[in-house]
């Protein structure tokens, strides 16, 4: 990791992911987390203000970026929540099968290279009856907007830490063996190629 990835990119991502519309999206989904929570792509801790402290016993914070972990330190201290960082030494989430009640993933599936494999790992660590809570941006339903997403994606991905703006989020979740129980989607305020959002929750399929 170089200077850009460790020192510049974390600040840019933090700015992009902390706009008023994205904060409102987080407020819709994060309070639903309960028990032992695994947060994928913890970032700078932007979800911390929205957790219901009466329902959460611990947050396993998976964030491989050293720069992001450094940036989150103050938020973690001030939150009063029990946050434990875990590394991602390989492709597999370093938790045992069936150990968490909730997996939370917000604005992260766009960046993971093999999102289906990663989602399979999230399903593995969920307890029976556990829930995957998600809020992501991705593929727009309008053909013209989607064409622009496809055109811009290679350049955007190069400068935005691997973020893809054209992924079909529900399809990725289903492909990993989840059944979506709540599926909401709409454009939020912002540039249309970046602002089509999906949010809801899913459980492991049969």
mmCIF file of C-alpha atoms in Angstrom:
data_model
loop_
_atom_site.group_PDB
_atom_site.id
_atom_site.type_symbol
_atom_site.label_atom_id
_atom_site.label_comp_id
_atom_site.label_asym_id
_atom_site.label_seq_id
_atom_site.Cartn_x
_atom_site.Cartn_y
_atom_site.Cartn_z
ATOM 1 C CA UNK A 1 0.000 0.000 0.000
ATOM 2 C CA UNK A 2 1.339 3.433 -0.945
ATOM 3 C CA UNK A 3 0.771 6.980 0.232
ATOM 4 C CA UNK A 4 -2.390 7.372 -1.865
ATOM 5 C CA UNK A 5 -4.013 4.157 -0.564
ATOM 6 C CA UNK A 6 -3.085 4.696 3.086
ATOM 7 C CA UNK A 7 -3.302 8.456 3.520
ATOM 8 C CA UNK A 8 -5.264 10.084 0.674
ATOM 9 C CA UNK A 9 -7.875 7.483 -0.299
ATOM 10 C CA UNK A 10 -9.258 6.950 3.247
ATOM 11 C CA UNK A 11 -10.101 10.655 3.470
ATOM 12 C CA UNK A 12 -11.720 10.683 0.014
ATOM 13 C CA UNK A 13 -13.814 7.601 0.788
ATOM 14 C CA UNK A 14 -14.811 9.025 4.152
ATOM 15 C CA UNK A 15 -16.034 12.224 2.474
ATOM 16 C CA UNK A 16 -17.934 10.350 -0.245
ATOM 17 C CA UNK A 17 -19.590 7.982 2.237
ATOM 18 C CA UNK A 18 -20.594 10.588 4.818
ATOM 19 C CA UNK A 19 -22.856 12.820 2.734
ATOM 20 C CA UNK A 20 -26.302 13.614 4.138
ATOM 21 C CA UNK A 21 -28.119 11.185 1.769
ATOM 22 C CA UNK A 22 -25.819 8.283 2.693
ATOM 23 C CA UNK A 23 -26.152 9.094 6.393
ATOM 24 C CA UNK A 24 -29.919 8.855 6.013
ATOM 25 C CA UNK A 25 -29.489 5.449 4.351
ATOM 26 C CA UNK A 26 -27.321 4.208 7.213
ATOM 27 C CA UNK A 27 -29.945 5.413 9.665
ATOM 28 C CA UNK A 28 -32.503 3.159 7.964
ATOM 29 C CA UNK A 29 -30.525 -0.073 8.195
ATOM 30 C CA UNK A 30 -27.914 -0.026 10.989
ATOM 31 C CA UNK A 31 -30.359 0.086 13.955
ATOM 32 C CA UNK A 32 -31.603 -3.346 12.891
ATOM 33 C CA UNK A 33 -28.303 -4.956 13.932
ATOM 34 C CA UNK A 34 -28.394 -6.989 17.145
ATOM 35 C CA UNK A 35 -26.330 -9.371 19.240
ATOM 36 C CA UNK A 36 -22.887 -10.284 17.973
ATOM 37 C CA UNK A 37 -22.404 -8.175 14.845
ATOM 38 C CA UNK A 38 -19.870 -8.563 12.050
ATOM 39 C CA UNK A 39 -19.466 -5.316 10.142
ATOM 40 C CA UNK A 40 -17.800 -5.845 6.775
ATOM 41 C CA UNK A 41 -15.802 -2.852 5.560
ATOM 42 C CA UNK A 42 -15.903 -0.979 8.873
ATOM 43 C CA UNK A 43 -14.104 1.948 7.262
ATOM 44 C CA UNK A 44 -13.824 5.054 9.427
ATOM 45 C CA UNK A 45 -16.679 3.998 11.697
ATOM 46 C CA UNK A 46 -19.454 5.914 9.945
ATOM 47 C CA UNK A 47 -22.081 3.400 11.084
ATOM 48 C CA UNK A 48 -21.261 3.694 14.792
ATOM 49 C CA UNK A 49 -23.729 6.530 15.610
ATOM 50 C CA UNK A 50 -26.654 4.477 14.285
ATOM 51 C CA UNK A 51 -26.240 1.262 16.289
ATOM 52 C CA UNK A 52 -28.868 0.605 18.947
ATOM 53 C CA UNK A 53 -26.582 0.194 21.953
ATOM 54 C CA UNK A 54 -29.256 -1.687 23.900
ATOM 55 C CA UNK A 55 -29.325 -4.454 21.283
ATOM 56 C CA UNK A 56 -25.658 -4.918 20.337
ATOM 57 C CA UNK A 57 -23.249 -6.931 22.502
ATOM 58 C CA UNK A 58 -20.162 -6.738 20.298
ATOM 59 C CA UNK A 59 -19.079 -5.520 16.872
ATOM 60 C CA UNK A 60 -16.457 -7.484 14.985
ATOM 61 C CA UNK A 61 -14.999 -4.794 12.721
ATOM 62 C CA UNK A 62 -13.465 -6.188 9.550
ATOM 63 C CA UNK A 63 -11.386 -3.484 7.872
ATOM 64 C CA UNK A 64 -8.180 -4.435 6.029
ATOM 65 C CA UNK A 65 -7.113 -0.836 5.307
ATOM 66 C CA UNK A 66 -4.571 0.434 7.837
ATOM 67 C CA UNK A 67 -5.457 4.002 6.904
ATOM 68 C CA UNK A 68 -9.151 3.430 7.558
ATOM 69 C CA UNK A 69 -8.500 1.716 10.885
ATOM 70 C CA UNK A 70 -6.367 4.646 11.943
ATOM 71 C CA UNK A 71 -9.076 7.086 10.899
ATOM 72 C CA UNK A 72 -11.744 5.204 12.871
ATOM 73 C CA UNK A 73 -9.877 5.223 16.202
ATOM 74 C CA UNK A 74 -11.485 8.363 17.638
ATOM 75 C CA UNK A 75 -14.997 7.287 16.560
ATOM 76 C CA UNK A 76 -14.531 3.898 18.225
ATOM 77 C CA UNK A 77 -13.327 5.445 21.485
ATOM 78 C CA UNK A 78 -16.233 7.888 21.613
ATOM 79 C CA UNK A 79 -18.895 5.345 20.686
ATOM 80 C CA UNK A 80 -18.840 3.381 23.929
ATOM 81 C CA UNK A 81 -19.486 0.226 21.895
ATOM 82 C CA UNK A 82 -17.537 -3.000 22.253
ATOM 83 C CA UNK A 83 -15.610 -2.982 18.952
ATOM 84 C CA UNK A 84 -12.978 -5.591 18.139
ATOM 85 C CA UNK A 85 -10.999 -5.300 14.920
ATOM 86 C CA UNK A 86 -10.238 -8.426 12.962
ATOM 87 C CA UNK A 87 -7.830 -8.814 10.080
ATOM 88 C CA UNK A 88 -8.489 -10.511 6.781
ATOM 89 C CA UNK A 89 -5.342 -12.622 6.413
ATOM 90 C CA UNK A 90 -6.673 -14.465 3.373
ATOM 91 C CA UNK A 91 -9.916 -14.844 1.483
ATOM 92 C CA UNK A 92 -11.817 -16.268 4.460
ATOM 93 C CA UNK A 93 -13.393 -14.285 7.305
ATOM 94 C CA UNK A 94 -11.434 -15.291 10.445
ATOM 95 C CA UNK A 95 -14.462 -16.287 12.554
ATOM 96 C CA UNK A 96 -15.912 -19.725 13.235
ATOM 97 C CA UNK A 97 -19.056 -20.979 11.540
ATOM 98 C CA UNK A 98 -22.311 -19.765 13.057
ATOM 99 C CA UNK A 99 -20.817 -17.201 15.446
ATOM 100 C CA UNK A 100 -22.628 -13.920 14.684
ATOM 101 C CA UNK A 101 -26.240 -12.835 14.846
ATOM 102 C CA UNK A 102 -25.979 -10.051 12.287
ATOM 103 C CA UNK A 103 -23.731 -9.255 9.355
ATOM 104 C CA UNK A 104 -23.801 -5.602 8.351
ATOM 105 C CA UNK A 105 -22.437 -4.457 5.003
ATOM 106 C CA UNK A 106 -22.825 -0.855 3.831
ATOM 107 C CA UNK A 107 -21.257 0.603 0.698
ATOM 108 C CA UNK A 108 -18.694 -2.201 0.605
ATOM 109 C CA UNK A 109 -19.897 -4.895 -1.832
ATOM 110 C CA UNK A 110 -19.037 -2.491 -4.628
ATOM 111 C CA UNK A 111 -15.340 -2.801 -3.743
ATOM 112 C CA UNK A 112 -14.782 -6.480 -2.877
ATOM 113 C CA UNK A 113 -13.199 -8.180 -5.935
ATOM 114 C CA UNK A 114 -15.091 -11.500 -5.565
ATOM 115 C CA UNK A 115 -18.270 -10.306 -3.893
ATOM 116 C CA UNK A 116 -20.120 -13.642 -4.217
ATOM 117 C CA UNK A 117 -17.322 -15.528 -2.464
ATOM 118 C CA UNK A 118 -17.179 -12.883 0.267
ATOM 119 C CA UNK A 119 -20.944 -13.089 0.751
ATOM 120 C CA UNK A 120 -20.601 -16.852 1.044
ATOM 121 C CA UNK A 121 -18.205 -16.247 3.919
ATOM 122 C CA UNK A 122 -20.710 -13.932 5.549
ATOM 123 C CA UNK A 123 -23.380 -16.627 5.265
ATOM 124 C CA UNK A 124 -20.987 -19.160 6.826
ATOM 125 C CA UNK A 125 -20.415 -17.125 10.000
ATOM 126 C CA UNK A 126 -24.102 -16.286 10.563
ATOM 127 C CA UNK A 127 -25.959 -18.231 13.226
ATOM 128 C CA UNK A 128 -29.111 -20.079 12.099
ATOM 129 C CA UNK A 129 -31.767 -17.422 11.697
ATOM 130 C CA UNK A 130 -29.165 -14.649 11.550
ATOM 131 C CA UNK A 131 -29.594 -11.736 9.180
ATOM 132 C CA UNK A 132 -27.511 -9.988 6.564
ATOM 133 C CA UNK A 133 -28.309 -6.261 6.622
ATOM 134 C CA UNK A 134 -27.174 -4.393 3.544
ATOM 135 C CA UNK A 135 -27.190 -0.922 2.027
ATOM 136 C CA UNK A 136 -25.272 -0.504 -1.220
ATOM 137 C CA UNK A 137 -25.133 1.520 -4.409
ATOM 138 C CA UNK A 138 -25.082 -0.180 -7.783
ATOM 139 C CA UNK A 139 -26.688 -0.914 -11.122
ATOM 140 C CA UNK A 140 -29.307 1.656 -12.101
ATOM 141 C CA UNK A 141 -32.617 0.458 -13.608
ATOM 142 C CA UNK A 142 -32.589 3.056 -16.395
ATOM 143 C CA UNK A 143 -30.822 1.814 -19.516
ATOM 144 C CA UNK A 144 -29.200 5.157 -20.283
ATOM 145 C CA UNK A 145 -27.803 5.573 -16.776
ATOM 146 C CA UNK A 146 -26.589 1.983 -16.734
ATOM 147 C CA UNK A 147 -24.753 2.464 -20.044
ATOM 148 C CA UNK A 148 -22.899 5.417 -18.494
ATOM 149 C CA UNK A 149 -22.116 3.341 -15.425
ATOM 150 C CA UNK A 150 -20.504 0.704 -17.643
ATOM 151 C CA UNK A 151 -18.526 3.323 -19.568
ATOM 152 C CA UNK A 152 -17.249 5.106 -16.483
ATOM 153 C CA UNK A 153 -16.656 2.064 -14.284
ATOM 154 C CA UNK A 154 -13.074 1.173 -15.363
ATOM 155 C CA UNK A 155 -11.794 4.699 -14.701
ATOM 156 C CA UNK A 156 -13.836 5.166 -11.533
ATOM 157 C CA UNK A 157 -12.623 1.829 -10.126
ATOM 158 C CA UNK A 158 -8.989 2.799 -10.705
ATOM 159 C CA UNK A 159 -9.179 5.984 -8.654
ATOM 160 C CA UNK A 160 -11.846 5.025 -6.097
ATOM 161 C CA UNK A 161 -10.159 2.131 -4.343
ATOM 162 C CA UNK A 162 -11.673 -0.580 -6.536
ATOM 163 C CA UNK A 163 -15.270 0.649 -6.226
ATOM 164 C CA UNK A 164 -17.622 -0.609 -8.968
ATOM 165 C CA UNK A 165 -20.669 1.506 -9.777
ATOM 166 C CA UNK A 166 -22.542 -1.017 -11.927
ATOM 167 C CA UNK A 167 -23.038 -4.132 -9.790
ATOM 168 C CA UNK A 168 -26.438 -5.823 -9.421
ATOM 169 C CA UNK A 169 -26.415 -6.085 -5.636
ATOM 170 C CA UNK A 170 -29.503 -8.287 -5.096
ATOM 171 C CA UNK A 171 -28.273 -10.740 -7.715
ATOM 172 C CA UNK A 172 -24.907 -11.037 -5.944
ATOM 173 C CA UNK A 173 -26.626 -11.666 -2.618
ATOM 174 C CA UNK A 174 -28.859 -14.369 -4.080
ATOM 175 C CA UNK A 175 -25.944 -15.991 -5.895
ATOM 176 C CA UNK A 176 -24.207 -16.443 -2.529
ATOM 177 C CA UNK A 177 -27.090 -18.498 -1.116
ATOM 178 C CA UNK A 178 -29.193 -15.848 0.592
ATOM 179 C CA UNK A 179 -32.924 -15.263 0.350
ATOM 180 C CA UNK A 180 -33.786 -11.571 0.356
ATOM 181 C CA UNK A 181 -36.654 -10.795 2.723
ATOM 182 C CA UNK A 182 -36.711 -7.009 2.399
ATOM 183 C CA UNK A 183 -35.713 -5.356 -0.886
ATOM 184 C CA UNK A 184 -35.921 -1.585 -1.249
ATOM 185 C CA UNK A 185 -34.299 0.515 -3.942
ATOM 186 C CA UNK A 186 -34.291 4.054 -5.283
ATOM 187 C CA UNK A 187 -32.106 6.910 -6.424
ATOM 188 C CA UNK A 188 -30.912 8.999 -3.508
ATOM 189 C CA UNK A 189 -29.849 12.635 -4.036
ATOM 190 C CA UNK A 190 -26.627 12.852 -6.008
ATOM 191 C CA UNK A 191 -25.085 12.060 -9.376
ATOM 192 C CA UNK A 192 -27.334 9.402 -10.917
ATOM 193 C CA UNK A 193 -24.547 7.040 -12.002
ATOM 194 C CA UNK A 194 -23.451 6.846 -8.353
ATOM 195 C CA UNK A 195 -26.696 7.192 -6.455
ATOM 196 C CA UNK A 196 -28.953 4.211 -7.150
ATOM 197 C CA UNK A 197 -29.242 2.458 -3.775
ATOM 198 C CA UNK A 198 -30.372 -0.984 -2.650
ATOM 199 C CA UNK A 199 -31.114 -1.773 0.993
ATOM 200 C CA UNK A 200 -32.835 -4.424 3.053
ATOM 201 C CA UNK A 201 -32.030 -7.717 4.728
ATOM 202 C CA UNK A 202 -31.542 -11.350 3.765
ATOM 203 C CA UNK A 203 -31.296 -14.747 5.464
ATOM 204 C CA UNK A 204 -29.526 -17.921 4.435
ATOM 205 C CA UNK A 205 -31.616 -19.765 1.850
ATOM 206 C CA UNK A 206 -33.164 -23.109 2.911
#
